[in-house]
Amino acid sequence: MQNFIARDVETGVVVANRVTVASRRLERAVGLLGRDLLDVGEALWITPCHGVHTWFMRFSIDVVAMDANGVVVDTVSTMKPWRMRLPRPGAFSVLELPAGTLLRVPTKIGRRIEILDSNSA
């Protein structure tokens, strides 16, 4: 299984060092359902994805929506279960992170996040 990292291009800060990709329809539909938590450093990159929900989830998450070039177009800190984030203009993919990540990592709207194979990073 391929392992990816998510890195803020401007600062070089690693947002997540264990990124799982959900690119198939079933993977995107299931997302984090059935999980009890995301560990620090973990993330789920859903692509393509324009908006997310946390229905039936057991924990809060941070959400980073990016355009096709990885530029951040929206962020949500500590999105609780049973919430919905409607699609944002320009959103192409979403990075779901453990709640609190956006407080520790200075990722902001307008910054670019790159998803890299950990072997080539």
GROMACS .gro file of N, CA, C and O in nm:
model
  484
    1MET      N    1   0.084  -0.117   0.000
    1MET     CA    2   0.000   0.000   0.000
    1MET      C    3   0.090   0.125   0.000
    1MET      O    4   0.186   0.134   0.074
    2GLN      N    5   0.055   0.219  -0.084
    2GLN     CA    6   0.130   0.342  -0.097
    2GLN      C    7   0.101   0.436   0.019
    2GLN      O    8  -0.013   0.449   0.061
    3ASN      N    9   0.204   0.500   0.072
    3ASN     CA   10   0.186   0.595   0.180
    3ASN      C   11   0.218   0.735   0.128
    3ASN      O   12   0.316   0.754   0.056
    4PHE      N   13   0.134   0.831   0.165
    4PHE     CA   14   0.151   0.968   0.118
    4PHE      C   15   0.167   1.062   0.236
    4PHE      O   16   0.130   1.030   0.349
    5ILE      N   17   0.223   1.179   0.207
    5ILE     CA   18   0.229   1.286   0.305
    5ILE      C   19   0.161   1.409   0.244
    5ILE      O   20   0.155   1.424   0.123
    6ALA      N   21   0.110   1.495   0.331
    6ALA     CA   22   0.051   1.622   0.288
    6ALA      C   23   0.138   1.732   0.347
    6ALA      O   24   0.162   1.735   0.468
    7ARG      N   25   0.187   1.822   0.259
    7ARG     CA   26   0.279   1.926   0.303
    7ARG      C   27   0.235   2.062   0.252
    7ARG      O   28   0.193   2.076   0.137
    8ASP      N   29   0.242   2.161   0.340
    8ASP     CA   30   0.215   2.300   0.304
    8ASP      C   31   0.335   2.349   0.223
    8ASP      O   32   0.447   2.353   0.273
    9VAL      N   33   0.312   2.384   0.097
    9VAL     CA   34   0.421   2.422   0.007
    9VAL      C   35   0.492   2.548   0.055
    9VAL      O   36   0.615   2.557   0.051
   10GLU      N   37   0.417   2.646   0.103
   10GLU     CA   38   0.476   2.774   0.145
   10GLU      C   39   0.567   2.761   0.266
   10GLU      O   40   0.676   2.817   0.270
   11THR      N   41   0.522   2.685   0.365
   11THR     CA   42   0.598   2.676   0.490
   11THR      C   43   0.685   2.550   0.498
   11THR      O   44   0.776   2.544   0.580
   12GLY      N   45   0.653   2.449   0.418
   12GLY     CA   46   0.724   2.323   0.425
   12GLY      C   47   0.677   2.234   0.539
   12GLY      O   48   0.726   2.122   0.557
   13VAL      N   49   0.580   2.280   0.616
   13VAL     CA   50   0.528   2.204   0.730
   13VAL      C   51   0.448   2.083   0.680
   13VAL      O   52   0.365   2.095   0.591
   14VAL      N   53   0.476   1.968   0.738
   14VAL     CA   54   0.401   1.847   0.706
   14VAL      C   55   0.270   1.851   0.784
   14VAL      O   56   0.270   1.854   0.907
   15VAL      N   57   0.160   1.854   0.710
   15VAL     CA   58   0.027   1.858   0.770
   15VAL      C   59  -0.012   1.719   0.820
   15VAL      O   60  -0.073   1.705   0.925
   16ALA      N   61   0.022   1.617   0.742
   16ALA     CA   62  -0.004   1.477   0.780
   16ALA      C   63   0.103   1.391   0.715
   16ALA      O   64   0.136   1.411   0.598
   17ASN      N   65   0.153   1.292   0.790
   17ASN     CA   66   0.257   1.206   0.734
   17ASN      C   67   0.209   1.064   0.703
   17ASN      O   68   0.287   0.981   0.659
   18ARG      N   69   0.081   1.040   0.726
   18ARG     CA   70   0.021   0.910   0.692
   18ARG      C   71  -0.115   0.936   0.626
   18ARG      O   72  -0.219   0.928   0.690
   19VAL      N   73  -0.110   0.968   0.499
   19VAL     CA   74  -0.231   1.005   0.425
   19VAL      C   75  -0.281   0.885   0.345
   19VAL      O   76  -0.206   0.826   0.267
   20THR      N   77  -0.406   0.850   0.368
   20THR     CA   78  -0.473   0.746   0.290
   20THR      C   79  -0.556   0.816   0.184
   20THR      O   80  -0.619   0.918   0.211
   21VAL      N   81  -0.557   0.759   0.064
   21VAL     CA   82  -0.631   0.819  -0.048
   21VAL      C   83  -0.761   0.744  -0.068
   21VAL      O   84  -0.763   0.621  -0.074
   22ALA      N   85  -0.871   0.819  -0.079
   22ALA     CA   86  -1.002   0.762  -0.113
   22ALA      C   87  -1.042   0.822  -0.247
   22ALA      O   88  -1.091   0.935  -0.254
   23SER      N   89  -1.017   0.748  -0.354
   23SER     CA   90  -1.045   0.800  -0.488
   23SER      C   91  -1.152   0.720  -0.562
   23SER      O   92  -1.206   0.768  -0.661
   24ARG      N   93  -1.181   0.600  -0.514
   24ARG     CA   94  -1.288   0.520  -0.576
   24ARG      C   95  -1.420   0.553  -0.509
   24ARG      O   96  -1.425   0.592  -0.393
   25ARG      N   97  -1.527   0.534  -0.583
   25ARG     CA   98  -1.661   0.569  -0.533
   25ARG      C   99  -1.689   0.509  -0.396
   25ARG      O  100  -1.734   0.579  -0.306
   26LEU      N  101  -1.664   0.381  -0.377
   26LEU     CA  102  -1.693   0.316  -0.249
   26LEU      C  103  -1.604   0.372  -0.137
   26LEU      O  104  -1.652   0.398  -0.027
   27GLU      N  105  -1.476   0.394  -0.166
   27GLU     CA  106  -1.386   0.451  -0.066
   27GLU      C  107  -1.432   0.590  -0.023
   27GLU      O  108  -1.429   0.623   0.095
   28ARG      N  109  -1.476   0.669  -0.120
   28ARG     CA  110  -1.524   0.804  -0.089
   28ARG      C  111  -1.653   0.798  -0.008
   28ARG      O  112  -1.674   0.878   0.083
   29ALA      N  113  -1.741   0.704  -0.041
   29ALA     CA  114  -1.869   0.692   0.030
   29ALA      C  115  -1.849   0.648   0.175
   29ALA      O  116  -1.915   0.699   0.265
   30VAL      N  117  -1.757   0.557   0.198
   30VAL     CA  118  -1.733   0.506   0.333
   30VAL      C  119  -1.651   0.606   0.414
   30VAL      O  120  -1.680   0.630   0.531
   31GLY      N  121  -1.550   0.665   0.354
   31GLY     CA  122  -1.467   0.763   0.424
   31GLY      C  123  -1.417   0.713   0.557
   31GLY      O  124  -1.354   0.608   0.565
   32LEU      N  125  -1.447   0.784   0.664
   32LEU     CA  126  -1.400   0.749   0.798
   32LEU      C  127  -1.505   0.674   0.880
   32LEU      O  128  -1.483   0.650   0.999
   33LEU      N  129  -1.616   0.638   0.818
   33LEU     CA  130  -1.719   0.563   0.890
   33LEU      C  131  -1.660   0.433   0.943
   33LEU      O  132  -1.582   0.366   0.875
   34GLY      N  133  -1.696   0.395   1.061
   34GLY     CA  134  -1.645   0.273   1.122
   34GLY      C  135  -1.517   0.295   1.200
   34GLY      O  136  -1.474   0.206   1.274
   35ARG      N  137  -1.456   0.410   1.185
   35ARG     CA  138  -1.335   0.441   1.261
   35ARG      C  139  -1.374   0.505   1.394
   35ARG      O  140  -1.476   0.573   1.403
   36ASP      N  141  -1.290   0.487   1.495
   36ASP     CA  142  -1.313   0.550   1.625
   36ASP      C  143  -1.235   0.680   1.640
   36ASP      O  144  -1.266   0.761   1.726
   37LEU      N  145  -1.132   0.698   1.557
   37LEU     CA  146  -1.052   0.818   1.565
   37LEU      C  147  -0.953   0.823   1.450
   37LEU      O  148  -0.933   0.723   1.380
   38LEU      N  149  -0.891   0.938   1.432
   38LEU     CA  150  -0.775   0.955   1.346
   38LEU      C  151  -0.660   0.989   1.439
   38LEU      O  152  -0.673   1.079   1.523
   39ASP      N  153  -0.550   0.919   1.427
   39ASP     CA  154  -0.433   0.950   1.510
   39ASP      C  155  -0.365   1.076   1.458
   39ASP      O  156  -0.378   1.111   1.340
   40VAL      N  157  -0.290   1.142   1.545
   40VAL     CA  158  -0.212   1.259   1.505
   40VAL      C  159  -0.121   1.215   1.390
   40VAL      O  160  -0.057   1.110   1.397
   41GLY      N  161  -0.119   1.295   1.284
   41GLY     CA  162  -0.037   1.263   1.166
   41GLY      C  163  -0.112   1.188   1.058
   41GLY      O  164  -0.065   1.180   0.945
   42GLU      N  165  -0.228   1.134   1.091
   42GLU     CA  166  -0.310   1.064   0.991
   42GLU      C  167  -0.401   1.161   0.917
   42GLU      O  168  -0.435   1.267   0.969
   43ALA      N  169  -0.441   1.122   0.797
   43ALA     CA  170  -0.539   1.200   0.721
   43ALA      C  171  -0.603   1.110   0.616
   43ALA      O  172  -0.546   1.008   0.576
   44LEU      N  173  -0.721   1.150   0.573
   44LEU     CA  174  -0.788   1.087   0.460
   44LEU      C  175  -0.804   1.194   0.353
   44LEU      O  176  -0.865   1.298   0.379
   45TRP      N  177  -0.748   1.168   0.236
   45TRP     CA  178  -0.760   1.260   0.123
   45TRP      C  179  -0.867   1.205   0.029
   45TRP      O  180  -0.850   1.098  -0.028
   46ILE      N  181  -0.978   1.275   0.020
   46ILE     CA  182  -1.090   1.232  -0.062
   46ILE      C  183  -1.087   1.311  -0.193
   46ILE      O  184  -1.097   1.435  -0.192
   47THR      N  185  -1.073   1.239  -0.303
   47THR     CA  186  -1.063   1.304  -0.433
   47THR      C  187  -1.130   1.221  -0.542
   47THR      O  188  -1.107   1.101  -0.546
   48PRO      N  189  -1.216   1.277  -0.622
   48PRO     CA  190  -1.268   1.413  -0.611
   48PRO      C  191  -1.370   1.423  -0.498
   48PRO      O  192  -1.434   1.326  -0.462
   49CYS      N  193  -1.383   1.544  -0.445
   49CYS     CA  194  -1.477   1.571  -0.336
   49CYS      C  195  -1.498   1.721  -0.327
   49CYS      O  196  -1.402   1.797  -0.329
   50HIS      N  197  -1.622   1.761  -0.313
   50HIS     CA  198  -1.654   1.904  -0.310
   50HIS      C  199  -1.705   1.950  -0.174
   50HIS      O  200  -1.698   2.067  -0.141
   51GLY      N  201  -1.761   1.858  -0.096
   51GLY     CA  202  -1.813   1.888   0.036
   51GLY      C  203  -1.818   1.759   0.116
   51GLY      O  204  -1.805   1.651   0.060
   52VAL      N  205  -1.832   1.769   0.248
   52VAL     CA  206  -1.830   1.650   0.332
   52VAL      C  207  -1.940   1.657   0.438
   52VAL      O  208  -1.996   1.763   0.464
   53HIS      N  209  -1.966   1.541   0.497
   53HIS     CA  210  -2.056   1.536   0.612
   53HIS      C  211  -1.993   1.444   0.716
   53HIS      O  212  -1.903   1.365   0.684
   54THR      N  213  -2.040   1.456   0.838
   54THR     CA  214  -1.991   1.370   0.946
   54THR      C  215  -2.106   1.289   1.006
   54THR      O  216  -2.101   1.251   1.123
   55TRP      N  217  -2.208   1.263   0.926
   55TRP     CA  218  -2.319   1.179   0.972
   55TRP      C  219  -2.266   1.041   1.007
   55TRP      O  220  -2.184   0.984   0.935
   56PHE      N  221  -2.313   0.987   1.116
   56PHE     CA  222  -2.278   0.853   1.165
   56PHE      C  223  -2.133   0.842   1.212
   56PHE      O  224  -2.089   0.733   1.247
   57MET      N  225  -2.058   0.951   1.215
   57MET     CA  226  -1.920   0.944   1.264
   57MET      C  227  -1.918   0.953   1.416
   57MET      O  228  -2.009   1.008   1.477
   58ARG      N  229  -1.811   0.901   1.475
   58ARG     CA  230  -1.799   0.895   1.621
   58ARG      C  231  -1.703   0.999   1.678
   58ARG      O  232  -1.678   0.998   1.799
   59PHE      N  233  -1.646   1.084   1.593
   59PHE     CA  234  -1.547   1.180   1.641
   59PHE      C  235  -1.545   1.303   1.551
   59PHE      O  236  -1.593   1.300   1.438
   60SER      N  237  -1.489   1.411   1.602
   60SER     CA  238  -1.477   1.535   1.526
   60SER      C  239  -1.353   1.530   1.438
   60SER      O  240  -1.257   1.458   1.468
   61ILE      N  241  -1.354   1.610   1.332
   61ILE     CA  242  -1.241   1.617   1.241
   61ILE      C  243  -1.216   1.763   1.200
   61ILE      O  244  -1.304   1.847   1.213
   62ASP      N  245  -1.096   1.789   1.151
   62ASP     CA  246  -1.067   1.914   1.083
   62ASP      C  247  -1.076   1.884   0.933
   62ASP      O  248  -1.043   1.774   0.889
   63VAL      N  249  -1.121   1.983   0.856
   63VAL     CA  250  -1.143   1.964   0.713
   63VAL      C  251  -1.071   2.074   0.636
   63VAL      O  252  -1.081   2.192   0.670
   64VAL      N  253  -0.999   2.033   0.532
   64VAL     CA  254  -0.932   2.127   0.441
   64VAL      C  255  -0.979   2.095   0.301
   64VAL      O  256  -0.953   1.985   0.250
   65ALA      N  257  -1.051   2.189   0.238
   65ALA     CA  258  -1.096   2.171   0.099
   65ALA      C  259  -0.997   2.243   0.008
   65ALA      O  260  -0.955   2.356   0.036
   66MET      N  261  -0.959   2.175  -0.101
   66MET     CA  262  -0.859   2.229  -0.193
   66MET      C  263  -0.910   2.228  -0.336
   66MET      O  264  -0.994   2.143  -0.371
   67ASP      N  265  -0.858   2.319  -0.417
   67ASP     CA  266  -0.893   2.318  -0.559
   67ASP      C  267  -0.807   2.214  -0.631
   67ASP      O  268  -0.729   2.142  -0.567
   68ALA      N  269  -0.819   2.205  -0.762
   68ALA     CA  270  -0.748   2.103  -0.840
   68ALA      C  271  -0.596   2.118  -0.833
   68ALA      O  272  -0.523   2.024  -0.860
   69ASN      N  273  -0.547   2.236  -0.794
   69ASN     CA  274  -0.402   2.259  -0.781
   69ASN      C  275  -0.354   2.245  -0.637
   69ASN      O  276  -0.238   2.272  -0.609
   70GLY      N  277  -0.443   2.208  -0.547
   70GLY     CA  278  -0.407   2.192  -0.406
   70GLY      C  279  -0.414   2.319  -0.325
   70GLY      O  280  -0.374   2.320  -0.209
   71VAL      N  281  -0.467   2.427  -0.383
   71VAL     CA  282  -0.480   2.553  -0.310
   71VAL      C  283  -0.601   2.542  -0.217
   71VAL      O  284  -0.711   2.504  -0.259
   72VAL      N  285  -0.580   2.577  -0.091
   72VAL     CA  286  -0.685   2.567   0.011
   72VAL      C  287  -0.793   2.672  -0.017
   72VAL      O  288  -0.764   2.791  -0.027
   73VAL      N  289  -0.919   2.624  -0.031
   73VAL     CA  290  -1.032   2.714  -0.056
   73VAL      C  291  -1.126   2.723   0.063
   73VAL      O  292  -1.212   2.811   0.068
   74ASP      N  293  -1.110   2.633   0.162
   74ASP     CA  294  -1.197   2.633   0.279
   74ASP      C  295  -1.133   2.547   0.388
   74ASP      O  296  -1.066   2.448   0.358
   75THR      N  297  -1.154   2.586   0.513
   75THR     CA  298  -1.111   2.504   0.626
   75THR      C  299  -1.221   2.503   0.731
   75THR      O  300  -1.296   2.600   0.745
   76VAL      N  301  -1.231   2.394   0.803
   76VAL     CA  302  -1.323   2.383   0.916
   76VAL      C  303  -1.245   2.319   1.029
   76VAL      O  304  -1.190   2.210   1.014
   77SER      N  305  -1.242   2.386   1.141
   77SER     CA  306  -1.174   2.332   1.258
   77SER      C  307  -1.276   2.264   1.350
   77SER      O  308  -1.380   2.321   1.380
   78THR      N  309  -1.246   2.143   1.387
   78THR     CA  310  -1.327   2.063   1.479
   78THR      C  311  -1.474   2.053   1.434
   78THR      O  312  -1.565   2.098   1.502
   79MET      N  313  -1.492   1.992   1.319
   79MET     CA  314  -1.627   1.964   1.268
   79MET      C  315  -1.682   1.843   1.344
   79MET      O  316  -1.627   1.734   1.335
   80LYS      N  317  -1.787   1.865   1.419
   80LYS     CA  318  -1.843   1.763   1.506
   80LYS      C  319  -1.927   1.662   1.426
   80LYS      O  320  -1.970   1.691   1.315
   81PRO      N  321  -1.952   1.544   1.485
   81PRO     CA  322  -2.040   1.448   1.418
   81PRO      C  323  -2.178   1.508   1.391
   81PRO      O  324  -2.224   1.598   1.461
   82TRP      N  325  -2.240   1.456   1.286
   82TRP     CA  326  -2.375   1.496   1.244
   82TRP      C  327  -2.380   1.638   1.188
   82TRP      O  328  -2.479   1.707   1.201
   83ARG      N  329  -2.271   1.680   1.124
   83ARG     CA  330  -2.267   1.810   1.058
   83ARG      C  331  -2.245   1.790   0.909
   83ARG      O  332  -2.205   1.685   0.864
   84MET      N  333  -2.269   1.898   0.834
   84MET     CA  334  -2.247   1.894   0.690
   84MET      C  335  -2.175   2.022   0.648
   84MET      O  336  -2.207   2.131   0.696
   85ARG      N  337  -2.078   2.007   0.560
   85ARG     CA  338  -2.011   2.122   0.500
   85ARG      C  339  -2.043   2.115   0.351
   85ARG      O  340  -1.997   2.027   0.281
   86LEU      N  341  -2.127   2.208   0.309
   86LEU     CA  342  -2.170   2.209   0.169
   86LEU      C  343  -2.052   2.240   0.079
   86LEU      O  344  -1.953   2.300   0.121
   87PRO      N  345  -2.062   2.201  -0.048
   87PRO     CA  346  -1.952   2.228  -0.142
   87PRO      C  347  -1.917   2.376  -0.146
   87PRO      O  348  -2.005   2.462  -0.138
   88ARG      N  349  -1.789   2.403  -0.159
   88ARG     CA  350  -1.739   2.538  -0.170
   88ARG      C  351  -1.694   2.562  -0.315
   88ARG      O  352  -1.644   2.470  -0.380
   89PRO      N  353  -1.711   2.684  -0.364
   89PRO     CA  354  -1.667   2.714  -0.501
   89PRO      C  355  -1.519   2.678  -0.519
   89PRO      O  356  -1.436   2.713  -0.437
   90GLY      N  357  -1.492   2.604  -0.624
   90GLY     CA  358  -1.355   2.567  -0.657
   90GLY      C  359  -1.304   2.442  -0.588
   90GLY      O  360  -1.197   2.393  -0.622
   91ALA      N  361  -1.378   2.389  -0.491
   91ALA     CA  362  -1.330   2.270  -0.419
   91ALA      C  363  -1.325   2.150  -0.512
   91ALA      O  364  -1.418   2.124  -0.587
   92PHE      N  365  -1.214   2.078  -0.506
   92PHE     CA  366  -1.194   1.959  -0.589
   92PHE      C  367  -1.163   1.836  -0.504
   92PHE      O  368  -1.198   1.725  -0.540
   93SER      N  369  -1.098   1.857  -0.389
   93SER     CA  370  -1.067   1.746  -0.300
   93SER      C  371  -1.069   1.796  -0.156
   93SER      O  372  -1.066   1.916  -0.132
   94VAL      N  373  -1.076   1.700  -0.063
   94VAL     CA  374  -1.084   1.734   0.079
   94VAL      C  375  -0.986   1.648   0.156
   94VAL      O  376  -0.974   1.528   0.131
   95LEU      N  377  -0.917   1.712   0.249
   95LEU     CA  378  -0.828   1.642   0.340
   95LEU      C  379  -0.895   1.643   0.477
   95LEU      O  380  -0.925   1.750   0.533
   96GLU      N  381  -0.925   1.523   0.529
   96GLU     CA  382  -0.985   1.510   0.662
   96GLU      C  383  -0.874   1.475   0.760
   96GLU      O  384  -0.799   1.380   0.738
   97LEU      N  385  -0.866   1.553   0.867
   97LEU     CA  386  -0.756   1.544   0.963
   97LEU      C  387  -0.810   1.529   1.105
   97LEU      O  388  -0.926   1.563   1.131
   98PRO      N  389  -0.727   1.483   1.198
   98PRO     CA  390  -0.772   1.478   1.337
   98PRO      C  391  -0.810   1.617   1.387
   98PRO      O  392  -0.744   1.717   1.352
   99ALA      N  393  -0.915   1.626   1.466
   99ALA     CA  394  -0.955   1.754   1.524
   99ALA      C  395  -0.837   1.813   1.600
   99ALA      O  396  -0.766   1.743   1.671
  100GLY      N  397  -0.815   1.943   1.580
  100GLY     CA  398  -0.705   2.012   1.646
  100GLY      C  399  -0.583   2.032   1.558
  100GLY      O  400  -0.495   2.111   1.590
  101THR      N  401  -0.579   1.962   1.445
  101THR     CA  402  -0.463   1.976   1.355
  101THR      C  403  -0.449   2.119   1.305
  101THR      O  404  -0.338   2.173   1.301
  102LEU      N  405  -0.560   2.183   1.269
  102LEU     CA  406  -0.553   2.320   1.215
  102LEU      C  407  -0.509   2.422   1.320
  102LEU      O  408  -0.466   2.532   1.285
  103LEU      N  409  -0.517   2.387   1.446
  103LEU     CA  410  -0.466   2.475   1.551
  103LEU      C  411  -0.314   2.465   1.561
  103LEU      O  412  -0.246   2.561   1.597
  104ARG      N  413  -0.259   2.346   1.529
  104ARG     CA  414  -0.114   2.323   1.538
  104ARG      C  415  -0.041   2.356   1.408
  104ARG      O  416   0.076   2.392   1.410
  105VAL      N  417  -0.108   2.339   1.296
  105VAL     CA  418  -0.044   2.355   1.165
  105VAL      C  419  -0.100   2.482   1.100
  105VAL      O  420  -0.222   2.496   1.088
  106PRO      N  421  -0.014   2.572   1.058
  106PRO     CA  422  -0.062   2.702   1.006
  106PRO      C  423  -0.114   2.697   0.862
  106PRO      O  424  -0.073   2.775   0.777
  107THR      N  425  -0.206   2.605   0.834
  107THR     CA  426  -0.263   2.594   0.700
  107THR      C  427  -0.381   2.689   0.689
  107THR      O  428  -0.472   2.685   0.770
  108LYS      N  429  -0.377   2.775   0.588
  108LYS     CA  430  -0.479   2.878   0.571
  108LYS      C  431  -0.531   2.881   0.428
  108LYS      O  432  -0.466   2.830   0.337
  109ILE      N  433  -0.644   2.945   0.410
  109ILE     CA  434  -0.700   2.964   0.276
  109ILE      C  435  -0.597   3.039   0.192
  109ILE      O  436  -0.537   3.136   0.237
  110GLY      N  437  -0.578   2.989   0.070
  110GLY     CA  438  -0.483   3.050  -0.023
  110GLY      C  439  -0.348   2.979  -0.027
  110GLY      O  440  -0.273   2.994  -0.123
  111ARG      N  441  -0.318   2.899   0.075
  111ARG     CA  442  -0.193   2.822   0.074
  111ARG      C  443  -0.214   2.698  -0.011
  111ARG      O  444  -0.325   2.653  -0.032
  112ARG      N  445  -0.103   2.639  -0.057
  112ARG     CA  446  -0.112   2.518  -0.140
  112ARG      C  447  -0.059   2.398  -0.062
  112ARG      O  448   0.047   2.405  -0.002
  113ILE      N  449  -0.138   2.292  -0.064
  113ILE     CA  450  -0.101   2.165  -0.001
  113ILE      C  451  -0.065   2.068  -0.113
  113ILE      O  452  -0.141   2.052  -0.208
  114GLU      N  453   0.051   2.005  -0.101
  114GLU     CA  454   0.087   1.903  -0.198
  114GLU      C  455   0.081   1.767  -0.130
  114GLU      O  456   0.116   1.752  -0.014
  115ILE      N  457   0.030   1.671  -0.205
  115ILE     CA  458   0.022   1.533  -0.158
  115ILE      C  459   0.131   1.458  -0.232
  115ILE      O  460   0.130   1.451  -0.356
  116LEU      N  461   0.226   1.404  -0.157
  116LEU     CA  462   0.343   1.340  -0.216
  116LEU      C  463   0.356   1.196  -0.169
  116LEU      O  464   0.324   1.164  -0.054
  117ASP      N  465   0.408   1.111  -0.257
  117ASP     CA  466   0.446   0.976  -0.218
  117ASP      C  467   0.557   0.991  -0.113
  117ASP      O  468   0.654   1.062  -0.136
  118SER      N  469   0.541   0.927   0.001
  118SER     CA  470   0.640   0.943   0.109
  118SER      C  471   0.777   0.896   0.069
  118SER      O  472   0.878   0.940   0.125
  119ASN      N  473   0.787   0.808  -0.030
  119ASN     CA  474   0.918   0.761  -0.076
  119ASN      C  475   0.991   0.864  -0.161
  119ASN      O  476   1.112   0.857  -0.175
  120SER      N  477   0.918   0.960  -0.218
  120SER     CA  478   0.981   1.062  -0.302
  120SER      C  479   0.989   1.197  -0.233
  120SER      O  480   1.041   1.292  -0.289
  121ALA      N  481   0.937   1.207  -0.111
  121ALA     CA  482   0.936   1.336  -0.039
  121ALA      C  483   1.070   1.364   0.026
  121ALA      O  484   1.147   1.284   0.055
   0.00000   0.00000   0.00000
